[in-house]
GROMACS .gro file of C-alpha atoms in nm:
model
  356
    1HIS     CA    1   7.488  10.527  13.166
    2SER     CA    2   7.793  10.749  13.162
    3ASN     CA    3   8.112  10.643  12.984
    4VAL     CA    4   8.033  10.272  12.968
    5GLN     CA    5   8.198  10.079  12.688
    6GLY     CA    6   8.002  10.194  12.391
    7ASP     CA    7   7.873  10.100  12.048
    8ARG     CA    8   8.196   9.961  11.907
    9THR     CA    9   8.303   9.762  12.211
   10MET     CA   10   7.968   9.623  12.321
   11GLY     CA   11   7.763   9.611  12.004
   12ILE     CA   12   7.508   9.854  12.148
   13TRP     CA   13   7.328   9.939  11.825
   14GLU     CA   14   7.001   9.817  11.681
   15LYS     CA   15   7.157   9.766  11.336
   16MET     CA   16   7.481   9.580  11.400
   17PRO     CA   17   7.648   9.466  11.074
   18ASP     CA   18   7.673   9.102  10.976
   19THR     CA   19   8.050   9.106  11.036
   20PHE     CA   20   7.990   9.169  11.406
   21LEU     CA   21   7.712   8.911  11.426
   22ASP     CA   22   7.930   8.656  11.248
   23ALA     CA   23   8.204   8.713  11.505
   24LEU     CA   24   7.951   8.661  11.786
   25LYS     CA   25   7.833   8.341  11.620
   26LYS     CA   26   8.186   8.208  11.595
   27GLU     CA   27   8.278   8.300  11.952
   28PHE     CA   28   7.966   8.167  12.126
   29ASP     CA   29   7.842   7.898  11.885
   30PHE     CA   30   7.488   8.030  11.836
   31GLU     CA   31   7.295   8.207  11.563
   32PRO     CA   32   7.242   8.576  11.656
   33PRO     CA   33   6.915   8.737  11.541
   34ARG     CA   34   6.971   8.914  11.211
   35GLU     CA   35   6.659   9.130  11.212
   36HIS     CA   36   6.726   9.490  11.305
   37GLY     CA   37   6.580   9.621  11.628
   38PHE     CA   38   6.443   9.961  11.732
   39ASP     CA   39   6.622  10.282  11.822
   40THR     CA   40   6.491  10.494  12.108
   41VAL     CA   41   6.220  10.678  11.914
   42ASN     CA   42   6.096  10.365  11.739
   43SER     CA   43   6.106  10.170  12.068
   44ILE     CA   44   5.869  10.426  12.221
   45LYS     CA   45   5.640  10.402  11.919
   46ALA     CA   46   5.647  10.021  11.933
   47MET     CA   47   5.547  10.023  12.300
   48HIS     CA   48   5.278  10.277  12.225
   49ASP     CA   49   5.119  10.068  11.948
   50GLY     CA   50   5.155   9.738  12.136
   51THR     CA   51   5.427   9.584  11.917
   52VAL     CA   52   5.663   9.579  12.217
   53LYS     CA   53   5.515   9.452  12.542
   54VAL     CA   54   5.816   9.444  12.775
   55PHE     CA   55   6.046   9.730  12.876
   56PHE     CA   56   6.374   9.632  13.042
   57GLY     CA   57   6.612   9.916  13.128
   58LEU     CA   58   6.972   9.894  13.244
   59GLY     CA   59   7.032  10.213  13.438
   60GLY     CA   60   6.933  10.557  13.322
   61ASN     CA   61   6.607  10.749  13.357
   62PHE     CA   62   6.425  10.654  13.038
   63LEU     CA   63   6.108  10.859  13.087
   64SER     CA   64   6.298  11.180  13.156
   65ALA     CA   65   6.571  11.123  12.898
   66THR     CA   66   6.338  11.065  12.605
   67PRO     CA   67   6.124  11.311  12.404
   68ASP     CA   68   5.751  11.376  12.425
   69THR     CA   69   5.716  11.286  12.792
   70GLU     CA   70   5.338  11.235  12.793
   71TYR     CA   71   5.351  11.013  12.484
   72THR     CA   72   5.639  10.811  12.631
   73ALA     CA   73   5.450  10.768  12.958
   74GLN     CA   74   5.149  10.635  12.768
   75ALA     CA   75   5.378  10.395  12.582
   76MET     CA   76   5.529  10.254  12.901
   77ARG     CA   77   5.188  10.214  13.064
   78ARG     CA   78   5.081   9.995  12.770
   79CYS     CA   79   5.356   9.742  12.841
   80ARG     CA   80   5.276   9.415  13.019
   81LEU     CA   81   5.599   9.449  13.217
   82THR     CA   82   5.838   9.735  13.293
   83ALA     CA   83   6.161   9.649  13.473
   84HIS     CA   84   6.440   9.885  13.576
   85VAL     CA   85   6.788   9.784  13.690
   86SER     CA   86   6.887  10.095  13.882
   87THR     CA   87   7.136  10.242  14.124
   88LYS     CA   88   6.898  10.522  14.231
   89LEU     CA   89   6.527  10.593  14.227
   90ASN     CA   90   6.405  10.822  13.950
   91ARG     CA   91   6.084  10.934  13.779
   92SER     CA   92   6.081  10.642  13.535
   93HIS     CA   93   5.998  10.410  13.825
   94LEU     CA   94   5.668  10.591  13.879
   95VAL     CA   95   5.529  10.516  13.532
   96THR     CA   96   5.475  10.143  13.501
   97GLY     CA   97   5.330   9.872  13.288
   98THR     CA   98   5.071   9.623  13.410
   99GLN     CA   99   5.345   9.470  13.623
  100ALA     CA  100   5.659   9.650  13.733
  101LEU     CA  101   5.993   9.568  13.889
  102ILE     CA  102   6.271   9.784  14.033
  103LEU     CA  103   6.592   9.585  14.061
  104PRO     CA  104   6.858   9.767  14.267
  105CYS     CA  105   7.214   9.697  14.158
  106LEU     CA  106   7.568   9.788  14.252
  107GLY     CA  107   7.688  10.130  14.143
  108ARG     CA  108   8.030  10.201  13.998
  109THR     CA  109   8.136  10.360  14.327
  110GLU     CA  110   8.074  10.036  14.521
  111LYS     CA  111   8.310   9.742  14.560
  112ASP     CA  112   8.213   9.452  14.337
  113ILE     CA  113   8.332   9.129  14.498
  114ARG     CA  114   8.247   8.796  14.335
  115THR     CA  115   8.354   8.465  14.490
  116GLY     CA  116   8.598   8.651  14.712
  117GLN     CA  117   8.769   8.841  14.427
  118GLU     CA  118   8.725   9.213  14.368
  119GLN     CA  119   8.617   9.284  14.010
  120PHE     CA  120   8.658   9.592  13.793
  121ILE     CA  121   8.487   9.715  13.480
  122THR     CA  122   8.612   9.944  13.207
  123ILE     CA  123   8.483  10.275  13.076
  124GLU     CA  124   8.538  10.459  12.750
  125ASP     CA  125   8.553  10.839  12.736
  126THR     CA  126   8.489  11.081  12.452
  127MET     CA  127   8.858  11.069  12.357
  128MET     CA  128   8.820  10.692  12.298
  129VAL     CA  129   9.041  10.610  12.595
  130VAL     CA  130   8.959  10.287  12.781
  131ASN     CA  131   9.006  10.314  13.157
  132PRO     CA  132   8.953  10.065  13.441
  133SER     CA  133   8.687  10.157  13.696
  134LYS     CA  134   8.675  10.003  14.044
  135GLY     CA  135   8.448  10.099  14.332
  136VAL     CA  136   8.587  10.197  14.671
  137LEU     CA  137   8.274  10.210  14.890
  138SER     CA  138   8.111   9.923  15.075
  139PRO     CA  139   7.790   9.813  14.896
  140GLY     CA  140   7.465   9.958  15.026
  141SER     CA  141   7.339   9.605  15.086
  142PRO     CA  142   7.498   9.259  15.086
  143TYR     CA  143   7.220   9.148  14.851
  144LEU     CA  144   7.302   9.390  14.570
  145LEU     CA  145   7.417   9.228  14.246
  146SER     CA  146   7.625   9.380  13.970
  147GLU     CA  147   7.478   9.434  13.627
  148PRO     CA  148   7.688   9.152  13.474
  149ALA     CA  149   7.561   8.919  13.746
  150ILE     CA  150   7.199   9.022  13.684
  151ILE     CA  151   7.229   8.973  13.307
  152ALA     CA  152   7.403   8.639  13.350
  153GLY     CA  153   7.137   8.525  13.597
  154LEU     CA  154   6.856   8.621  13.359
  155ALA     CA  155   7.027   8.439  13.073
  156ARG     CA  156   7.081   8.127  13.281
  157ALA     CA  157   6.720   8.125  13.403
  158THR     CA  158   6.577   8.195  13.058
  159LEU     CA  159   6.793   7.978  12.833
  160GLY     CA  160   6.874   7.690  13.066
  161GLU     CA  161   7.038   7.398  12.890
  162ARG     CA  162   6.982   7.557  12.548
  163SER     CA  163   7.286   7.776  12.611
  164LYS     CA  164   7.642   7.645  12.614
  165ILE     CA  165   7.777   7.967  12.764
  166GLN     CA  166   7.912   7.944  13.118
  167TRP     CA  167   7.708   8.230  13.259
  168GLU     CA  168   7.807   8.165  13.620
  169ALA     CA  169   8.178   8.182  13.536
  170LEU     CA  170   8.136   8.504  13.339
  171SER     CA  171   7.946   8.674  13.621
  172ASN     CA  172   8.216   8.573  13.872
  173ASN     CA  173   8.519   8.678  13.669
  174TYR     CA  174   8.500   8.982  13.442
  175ASP     CA  175   8.836   8.895  13.287
  176LEU     CA  176   8.652   8.619  13.101
  177ILE     CA  177   8.406   8.872  12.959
  178ARG     CA  178   8.688   9.093  12.838
  179GLU     CA  179   8.857   8.791  12.681
  180HIS     CA  180   8.545   8.726  12.474
  181ILE     CA  181   8.526   9.092  12.376
  182SER     CA  182   8.883   9.084  12.250
  183HIS     CA  183   8.792   8.794  12.018
  184VAL     CA  184   8.484   8.967  11.876
  185VAL     CA  185   8.557   9.339  11.851
  186PRO     CA  186   8.827   9.469  11.614
  187GLY     CA  187   9.078   9.705  11.771
  188ILE     CA  188   9.046   9.578  12.125
  189GLU     CA  189   9.260   9.266  12.097
  190ASN     CA  190   9.446   9.149  12.411
  191PHE     CA  191   9.197   9.349  12.618
  192ASN     CA  192   9.292   9.201  12.956
  193VAL     CA  193   9.665   9.231  12.907
  194ARG     CA  194   9.644   9.592  12.793
  195ILE     CA  195   9.403   9.713  13.062
  196GLN     CA  196   9.601   9.544  13.339
  197LYS     CA  197   9.905   9.748  13.236
  198ASP     CA  198   9.752  10.089  13.172
  199ILE     CA  199   9.482  10.280  12.992
  200PHE     CA  200   9.479  10.251  12.614
  201TYR     CA  201   9.330  10.418  12.309
  202LEU     CA  202   9.081  10.256  12.077
  203PRO     CA  203   9.161  10.281  11.705
  204ASN     CA  204   9.078  10.625  11.570
  205PRO     CA  205   9.106  10.707  11.197
  206ILE     CA  206   9.185  11.072  11.269
  207ARG     CA  207   9.471  10.982  11.504
  208SER     CA  208   9.614  10.712  11.277
  209ARG     CA  209   9.538  10.897  10.950
  210VAL     CA  210   9.398  10.575  10.804
  211PHE     CA  211   9.057  10.619  10.644
  212THR     CA  212   8.846  10.336  10.500
  213THR     CA  213   8.700  10.552  10.224
  214ASN     CA  214   8.706  10.513   9.847
  215THR     CA  215   8.981  10.774   9.826
  216GLY     CA  216   9.173  10.653  10.129
  217GLN     CA  217   9.147  11.004  10.266
  218ALA     CA  218   8.916  11.192  10.499
  219ASN     CA  219   8.619  11.327  10.303
  220PHE     CA  220   8.449  11.654  10.395
  221TYR     CA  221   8.099  11.753  10.295
  222VAL     CA  222   7.934  12.093  10.287
  223HIS     CA  223   7.564  12.106  10.369
  224PRO     CA  224   7.340  12.408  10.322
  225LEU     CA  225   7.224  12.571  10.643
  226PRO     CA  226   6.866  12.476  10.729
  227GLU     CA  227   6.612  12.753  10.691
  228HIS     CA  228   6.374  12.790  10.984
  229VAL     CA  229   6.074  13.014  10.927
  230LEU     CA  230   5.943  13.149  11.256
  231GLN     CA  231   5.610  13.324  11.290
  232PRO     CA  232   5.586  13.653  11.481
  233GLY     CA  233   5.631  13.586  11.853
  234GLN     CA  234   5.795  13.248  11.797
  235LEU     CA  235   6.144  13.146  11.910
  236MET     CA  236   6.374  12.850  11.848
  237LEU     CA  237   6.444  12.660  12.171
  238MET     CA  238   6.734  12.425  12.237
  239THR     CA  239   6.757  12.203  12.545
  240ILE     CA  240   7.082  12.208  12.743
  241ARG     CA  241   7.226  12.071  13.066
  242SER     CA  242   7.341  12.265  13.371
  243HIS     CA  243   7.707  12.261  13.474
  244ASP     CA  244   7.647  12.014  13.759
  245GLN     CA  245   7.414  11.784  13.567
  246PHE     CA  246   7.497  11.416  13.534
  247ASN     CA  247   7.281  11.302  13.242
  248THR     CA  248   6.914  11.278  13.347
  249THR     CA  249   6.939  11.103  13.683
  250ILE     CA  250   7.146  11.326  13.911
  251TYR     CA  251   7.162  11.702  13.901
  252GLY     CA  252   7.164  11.996  14.140
  253LEU     CA  253   6.978  12.324  14.140
  254ASP     CA  254   7.273  12.556  14.075
  255ASP     CA  255   7.433  12.644  13.743
  256ARG     CA  256   7.735  12.860  13.816
  257TYR     CA  257   7.823  12.873  13.446
  258ARG     CA  258   7.512  13.079  13.379
  259GLY     CA  259   7.452  13.244  13.717
  260VAL     CA  260   7.140  13.045  13.805
  261TYR     CA  261   7.093  12.931  14.165
  262GLY     CA  262   6.817  12.748  14.350
  263GLY     CA  263   6.612  12.612  14.062
  264ARG     CA  264   6.602  12.464  13.712
  265ARG     CA  265   6.273  12.579  13.560
  266VAL     CA  266   6.428  12.872  13.375
  267ILE     CA  267   6.440  12.984  13.012
  268PHE     CA  268   6.727  13.192  12.873
  269LEU     CA  269   6.628  13.471  12.632
  270ASN     CA  270   6.798  13.751  12.440
  271ARG     CA  271   6.723  14.090  12.598
  272ALA     CA  272   6.607  14.236  12.266
  273ASP     CA  273   6.358  13.951  12.227
  274MET     CA  274   6.239  14.010  12.582
  275ALA     CA  275   6.176  14.378  12.501
  276GLU     CA  276   5.992  14.288  12.181
  277LEU     CA  277   5.776  14.033  12.364
  278GLU     CA  278   5.731  14.274  12.658
  279ILE     CA  279   5.869  14.024  12.907
  280LEU     CA  280   6.065  14.143  13.212
  281PRO     CA  281   6.345  13.946  13.380
  282HIS     CA  282   6.220  13.675  13.619
  283THR     CA  283   5.872  13.685  13.465
  284GLN     CA  284   5.715  13.342  13.490
  285VAL     CA  285   5.604  13.200  13.157
  286ASP     CA  286   5.452  12.887  13.008
  287ILE     CA  287   5.640  12.746  12.708
  288THR     CA  288   5.435  12.602  12.421
  289SER     CA  289   5.598  12.410  12.137
  290HIS     CA  290   5.458  12.397  11.783
  291PHE     CA  291   5.507  12.099  11.551
  292GLU     CA  292   5.290  12.010  11.250
  293GLY     CA  293   4.979  12.161  11.407
  294GLU     CA  294   5.042  12.000  11.748
  295GLN     CA  295   5.108  12.193  12.067
  296ARG     CA  296   5.275  12.085  12.390
  297THR     CA  297   5.315  12.302  12.700
  298ALA     CA  298   5.563  12.314  12.987
  299LYS     CA  299   5.445  12.545  13.262
  300ALA     CA  300   5.602  12.788  13.506
  301PHE     CA  301   5.950  12.882  13.381
  302GLN     CA  302   6.130  13.197  13.491
  303VAL     CA  303   6.284  13.417  13.224
  304VAL     CA  304   6.659  13.481  13.255
  305PRO     CA  305   6.828  13.742  13.029
  306TYR     CA  306   7.126  13.587  12.853
  307ASP     CA  307   7.373  13.654  12.574
  308ILE     CA  308   7.206  13.430  12.320
  309PRO     CA  309   7.134  13.503  11.949
  310ARG     CA  310   6.808  13.675  11.859
  311ARG     CA  311   6.500  13.456  11.819
  312CYS     CA  312   6.676  13.179  12.013
  313ALA     CA  313   6.605  13.038  12.359
  314ALA     CA  314   6.753  12.773  12.584
  315ALA     CA  315   6.622  12.567  12.876
  316TYR     CA  316   6.735  12.262  13.071
  317PHE     CA  317   6.643  11.904  12.999
  318PRO     CA  318   6.473  11.688  13.117
  319GLU     CA  319   6.234  11.965  13.227
  320THR     CA  320   6.162  12.068  12.867
  321ASN     CA  321   6.170  11.724  12.702
  322VAL     CA  322   5.791  11.732  12.723
  323LEU     CA  323   5.803  11.993  12.443
  324VAL     CA  324   5.983  11.765  12.194
  325ALA     CA  325   5.731  11.592  11.967
  326ILE     CA  326   5.792  11.222  11.906
  327GLY     CA  327   5.771  11.294  11.532
  328SER     CA  328   6.028  11.576  11.541
  329ARG     CA  329   6.358  11.404  11.474
  330ALA     CA  330   6.671  11.413  11.262
  331ASP     CA  331   6.642  11.272  10.911
  332LYS     CA  332   6.931  11.024  10.926
  333SER     CA  333   7.000  10.947  11.293
  334ASN     CA  334   6.632  10.954  11.394
  335SER     CA  335   6.743  11.135  11.710
  336PRO     CA  336   6.487  11.368  11.873
  337ALA     CA  337   6.526  11.726  11.746
  338SER     CA  338   6.590  11.869  12.092
  339LYS     CA  339   6.799  12.157  11.957
  340SER     CA  340   6.534  12.302  11.724
  341ILE     CA  341   6.199  12.335  11.900
  342VAL     CA  342   5.968  12.610  11.775
  343ILE     CA  343   5.806  12.774  12.078
  344SER     CA  344   5.594  13.064  12.192
  345LEU     CA  345   5.563  13.209  12.541
  346ASN     CA  346   5.270  13.313  12.757
  347LYS     CA  347   5.275  13.460  13.105
  348SER     CA  348   5.213  13.187  13.359
  349THR     CA  349   4.950  13.185  13.630
  350GLU     CA  350   5.117  12.905  13.827
  351LEU     CA  351   5.356  12.981  14.112
  352THR     CA  352   5.687  12.803  14.174
  353ASP     CA  353   5.983  12.850  14.403
  354SER     CA  354   6.184  13.157  14.307
  355THR     CA  355   6.510  13.120  14.118
  356GLN     CA  356   6.776  13.384  14.185
   0.00000   0.00000   0.00000
């Protein structure tokens, strides 16, 4: 998703602290699970080894967004059920478990009318500003449901009388959802009143100059630069997005920022590296990644000269996510190491549409 209310305001984290879970317990009178869940990488591994048997995705394009595409595809195929709540078809829908569902839902651009009343949701941008978001287009079908309505319907069908929560009321009036949020999440009190008046900022230590550290001040740390040892002929690849790319679901074929038009299977190289590797502009190459003795290959990319540091390369995702090994990840965040992929290049024998 893009700009949905995030970790702080929805609890979207696999390791939510007990303070948050305690607030949920108090608000909804139930005992939340205390066991930590899986992040993206560990979710893929859990599907792959059979620990997780159901994949349920709200939006997005999971297969293309994640690392190690072949491994991830194997993981999803080992599920008993894969279900996608989606606004648009994407590649993830083509790789399924034993059973598969595609559940179309309302998009943010469509009017969301429940029991005769038009609803709105809120979004949160990178500046921590909360904005209302309301669709203006007629829904593509009268049968489309919103994501809150789908979640509430699943909860009602699954939990039945075991749940005291009024799921039907919540799915018909999003003000009620925001009221609950304001009781649970610090810093977003009086949610409905504030968002009805205007946009507002979430608490930000840097803006308020209030830091919950031992010193009461902002603490800065200096880390040594990592040392990457590349073998002769190897480069360090980072994946990037084009200027018109909307995450991993919607993107065009032109990148006016970098002068690329009509295609996305390109790799940007320093001209000196091209000369050393004896590669001419627009040569078509296969990219092979190297990680702990493993190799992965993405075929048929055109070389584009670019002002990029020596021994470095760049290419778009999701086209090059296949090169990111599932085991190559950051030490603390466990995020895929998509900015430091050791690669080598070979001239390709496959033909693709030309990229100007």
